[in-house]
Short mmCIF file of C-alpha atoms in Angstrom, two decimals:
data_model
loop_
_atom_site.label_atom_id
_atom_site.label_comp_id
_atom_site.label_asym_id
_atom_site.label_seq_id
_atom_site.Cartn_x
_atom_site.Cartn_y
_atom_site.Cartn_z
CA UNK A 65 53.06 67.72 -65.15
CA UNK A 66 55.95 69.74 -66.58
CA UNK A 67 57.04 71.23 -63.23
CA UNK A 68 60.79 71.53 -62.58
CA UNK A 69 62.88 72.61 -59.62
CA UNK A 70 64.11 76.22 -59.73
CA UNK A 71 67.08 75.80 -57.40
CA UNK A 72 70.13 73.69 -58.27
CA UNK A 73 71.02 70.73 -56.08
CA UNK A 74 74.52 71.38 -54.75
CA UNK A 75 76.86 68.80 -53.26
CA UNK A 76 80.48 68.97 -52.21
CA UNK A 77 83.18 66.41 -51.59
CA UNK A 78 86.83 66.44 -50.57
CA UNK A 79 89.77 64.56 -52.09
CA UNK A 80 92.44 63.50 -49.64
CA UNK A 81 95.83 64.95 -50.53
CA UNK A 82 97.62 62.14 -48.72
CA UNK A 83 99.53 59.30 -50.47
CA UNK A 84 97.70 56.41 -52.13
CA UNK A 85 98.29 53.37 -49.92
CA UNK A 86 95.44 51.14 -51.12
CA UNK A 87 96.05 48.36 -53.68
CA UNK A 88 93.67 47.91 -56.64
CA UNK A 89 90.42 46.05 -56.10
CA UNK A 90 89.27 43.46 -58.63
CA UNK A 91 85.52 44.06 -58.52
CA UNK A 92 84.13 41.60 -61.05
CA UNK A 93 84.85 39.56 -64.17
CA UNK A 94 83.08 39.05 -67.50
CA UNK A 95 82.72 35.31 -66.81
CA UNK A 96 81.17 33.58 -63.81
CA UNK A 97 83.59 32.08 -61.33
CA UNK A 98 83.41 28.26 -61.22
CA UNK A 99 81.93 28.26 -64.73
CA UNK A 100 82.01 25.06 -66.81
CA UNK A 101 83.26 25.24 -70.40
CA UNK A 102 82.89 23.02 -73.43
CA UNK A 103 84.78 19.73 -73.16
CA UNK A 104 87.07 20.63 -76.08
CA UNK A 105 87.87 24.19 -74.92
CA UNK A 106 91.55 24.74 -74.13
CA UNK A 107 91.38 28.53 -73.77
CA UNK A 108 88.79 31.23 -73.11
CA UNK A 109 88.87 35.07 -73.24
CA UNK A 110 88.02 37.00 -70.09
CA UNK A 111 87.78 40.61 -68.91
CA UNK A 112 88.67 41.63 -65.36
CA UNK A 113 87.37 44.92 -63.95
CA UNK A 114 89.33 46.94 -61.37
CA UNK A 115 88.46 50.11 -59.46
CA UNK A 116 91.47 52.17 -60.55
CA UNK A 117 94.03 52.34 -63.40
CA UNK A 118 96.27 49.31 -63.00
CA UNK A 119 98.56 46.80 -64.59
CA UNK A 120 97.35 43.22 -64.06
CA UNK A 121 98.79 39.74 -64.49
CA UNK A 122 97.64 36.16 -64.09
CA UNK A 123 99.25 32.84 -63.30
CA UNK A 124 98.26 29.21 -62.77
CA UNK A 125 99.97 29.35 -59.35
CA UNK A 126 99.32 31.64 -56.39
CA UNK A 127 102.55 33.62 -56.45
CA UNK A 128 103.90 37.17 -56.16
CA UNK A 129 102.84 39.72 -58.78
CA UNK A 130 106.37 40.03 -60.20
CA UNK A 131 106.55 36.25 -60.69
CA UNK A 132 103.27 35.95 -62.58
CA UNK A 133 103.91 34.96 -66.18
CA UNK A 134 101.09 36.54 -68.19
CA UNK A 135 100.45 40.27 -68.53
CA UNK A 136 96.95 41.54 -69.27
CA UNK A 137 95.91 44.39 -71.56
CA UNK A 138 94.43 47.11 -69.33
CA UNK A 139 92.64 50.40 -69.96
CA UNK A 140 94.16 53.16 -67.84
CA UNK A 141 92.60 56.40 -69.10
CA UNK A 142 89.70 58.00 -67.25
CA UNK A 143 87.93 58.14 -70.62
CA UNK A 144 88.04 54.33 -70.80
CA UNK A 145 86.04 53.71 -67.61
CA UNK A 146 82.80 51.81 -68.09
CA UNK A 147 79.37 52.82 -66.75
CA UNK A 148 80.27 51.36 -63.34
CA UNK A 149 83.44 53.52 -63.20
CA UNK A 150 85.64 50.43 -63.55
CA UNK A 151 88.71 49.82 -65.71
CA UNK A 152 88.86 46.79 -67.98
CA UNK A 153 91.77 44.36 -68.25
CA UNK A 154 91.58 41.70 -70.94
CA UNK A 155 93.36 38.40 -71.46
CA UNK A 156 92.89 34.80 -72.59
CA UNK A 157 93.10 32.00 -70.03
CA UNK A 158 94.96 29.07 -71.55
CA UNK A 159 95.81 25.50 -70.64
CA UNK A 160 92.28 24.44 -69.67
CA UNK A 161 92.22 20.73 -68.84
CA UNK A 162 89.17 18.53 -69.26
CA UNK A 163 87.29 16.85 -66.41
CA UNK A 164 88.83 18.93 -63.61
CA UNK A 165 88.89 22.34 -61.96
CA UNK A 166 91.39 24.77 -63.46
CA UNK A 167 92.68 27.40 -61.01
CA UNK A 168 93.84 30.85 -62.15
CA UNK A 169 95.15 33.71 -60.01
CA UNK A 170 94.94 37.44 -60.77
CA UNK A 171 96.90 40.31 -59.21
CA UNK A 172 97.07 44.01 -60.08
CA UNK A 173 99.44 46.91 -59.46
CA UNK A 174 98.17 50.50 -59.42
CA UNK A 175 99.55 53.83 -60.71
CA UNK A 176 100.97 52.61 -64.06
CA UNK A 177 102.56 56.00 -64.65
CA UNK A 178 103.67 56.52 -61.04
CA UNK A 179 106.96 56.12 -59.23
CA UNK A 180 107.67 52.42 -58.76
CA UNK A 181 108.27 52.90 -55.03
CA UNK A 182 104.83 54.48 -54.58
CA UNK A 183 102.84 51.78 -56.36
CA UNK A 184 100.53 49.38 -54.52
CA UNK A 185 100.09 45.72 -55.45
CA UNK A 186 97.64 43.05 -54.33
CA UNK A 187 99.05 40.87 -51.58
CA UNK A 188 96.27 38.31 -52.04
CA UNK A 189 95.33 36.83 -55.39
CA UNK A 190 91.87 36.93 -56.92
CA UNK A 191 91.23 33.23 -57.50
CA UNK A 192 89.22 32.27 -60.56
CA UNK A 193 88.13 28.72 -61.43
CA UNK A 194 87.20 27.23 -64.81
CA UNK A 195 85.66 23.75 -64.78
CA UNK A 196 86.68 21.47 -67.63
CA UNK A 197 83.96 19.01 -68.61
CA UNK A 198 83.43 15.73 -70.46
CA UNK A 199 81.79 15.41 -73.85
CA UNK A 200 78.00 15.38 -73.57
CA UNK A 201 76.53 12.17 -75.05
CA UNK A 202 73.04 11.09 -76.07
CA UNK A 203 73.10 7.45 -74.97
CA UNK A 204 69.53 6.38 -75.72
CA UNK A 205 66.55 7.50 -77.81
CA UNK A 206 63.10 5.91 -77.82
CA UNK A 207 60.91 4.70 -79.44
CA UNK A 208 62.76 2.99 -82.28
CA UNK A 209 60.40 0.69 -84.14
CA UNK A 210 56.70 0.29 -84.91
CA UNK A 211 54.07 1.69 -82.53
CA UNK A 212 50.54 0.23 -82.84
CA UNK A 213 47.22 1.29 -81.35
CA UNK A 214 43.49 0.89 -82.04
CA UNK A 215 42.93 4.60 -82.74
CA UNK A 216 43.65 6.75 -85.79
CA UNK A 217 45.87 9.10 -83.76
CA UNK A 218 48.52 7.37 -81.68
CA UNK A 219 50.10 8.92 -78.60
CA UNK A 220 53.86 8.42 -78.75
CA UNK A 221 56.35 9.51 -76.09
CA UNK A 222 59.66 10.59 -77.58
CA UNK A 223 62.46 10.17 -75.03
CA UNK A 224 66.18 10.81 -74.86
CA UNK A 225 68.80 10.12 -72.22
CA UNK A 226 72.05 12.06 -71.85
CA UNK A 227 75.25 11.29 -69.95
CA UNK A 228 78.64 12.79 -69.10
CA UNK A 229 79.01 16.51 -69.97
CA UNK A 230 78.61 18.68 -66.89
CA UNK A 231 76.76 17.46 -63.79
CA UNK A 232 76.29 13.86 -64.97
CA UNK A 233 74.51 14.53 -68.23
CA UNK A 234 72.20 17.37 -67.20
CA UNK A 235 71.18 19.03 -70.46
CA UNK A 236 68.46 20.77 -72.43
CA UNK A 237 67.31 18.80 -75.45
CA UNK A 238 65.46 19.72 -78.66
CA UNK A 239 63.88 17.70 -81.47
CA UNK A 240 63.07 18.38 -85.11
CA UNK A 241 61.41 16.41 -87.95
CA UNK A 242 63.75 17.81 -90.63
CA UNK A 243 67.02 18.96 -89.00
CA UNK A 244 66.52 22.59 -90.06
CA UNK A 245 68.10 24.89 -87.48
CA UNK A 246 65.02 27.02 -86.74
CA UNK A 247 62.66 24.02 -86.63
CA UNK A 248 63.97 22.52 -83.38
CA UNK A 249 61.50 22.42 -80.48
CA UNK A 250 62.54 22.02 -76.86
CA UNK A 251 61.36 18.85 -75.12
CA UNK A 252 58.47 19.51 -72.77
CA UNK A 253 60.29 17.66 -69.98
CA UNK A 254 64.02 18.38 -70.05
CA UNK A 255 66.82 20.13 -68.07
CA UNK A 256 67.98 16.85 -66.53
CA UNK A 257 69.56 13.66 -67.90
CA UNK A 258 66.12 12.32 -68.96
CA UNK A 259 64.03 14.12 -71.59
CA UNK A 260 60.53 13.38 -72.90
CA UNK A 261 57.92 14.80 -75.26
CA UNK A 262 54.41 13.58 -76.08
CA UNK A 263 53.56 13.39 -79.79
CA UNK A 264 50.12 12.66 -81.24
CA UNK A 265 50.77 11.07 -84.63
CA UNK A 266 48.65 9.74 -87.48
CA UNK A 267 49.66 6.55 -89.29
CA UNK A 268 52.93 6.93 -91.17
CA UNK A 269 56.70 6.83 -90.93
CA UNK A 270 58.47 9.48 -88.84
CA UNK A 271 62.10 10.42 -88.34
CA UNK A 272 63.21 12.89 -85.64
CA UNK A 273 66.54 14.60 -85.05
CA UNK A 274 67.64 15.35 -81.49
CA UNK A 275 70.32 17.68 -80.19
CA UNK A 276 71.22 18.52 -76.60
CA UNK A 277 73.18 21.24 -74.82
CA UNK A 278 74.56 21.08 -71.32
CA UNK A 279 72.67 22.80 -68.50
CA UNK A 280 74.66 25.46 -66.60
#
């Protein structure tokens, strides 16, 4: 109703003048941990978000910060904080192997501009896992032949079966009569390794195109 408070809301807080003895905290990442990737992916970019200005590294082995091989590109200015007051460190994880879990380890060291003796480093690694997958295959499509019935409109069930990929062929499948990108329609029954769609068709010849994507 257009009413506003006349008095200001006042709050106070205190900043400890003591030394910083707390190592950086890796709060979150731009990718989900234990996330599957495409079967042919050998690398993937990722952002790591920490609670204070830091220098960060990663390695394929759980080792000391100084022994980690790969340095990350980190924002350290207060003006570079995101809306959650976190600092972003970016890198590309490489060496992803198919059909297995790929372990990566992150560690960070605070006070990039500070005295080396006063800096704090993570003693425990932030473990991140990427799951390499198999190629997703469509192994069967039905019907393939002539369908006959005594009615003018024939009910036909279009089916597809997928295998491999991630989680034993679980996928979402789509079909199209002309293979135009925006013409694909999702199967009514999908999100598993078996997919089906009822079609009511008049007499004639029909060709359908099917494509499938893995289910996360």
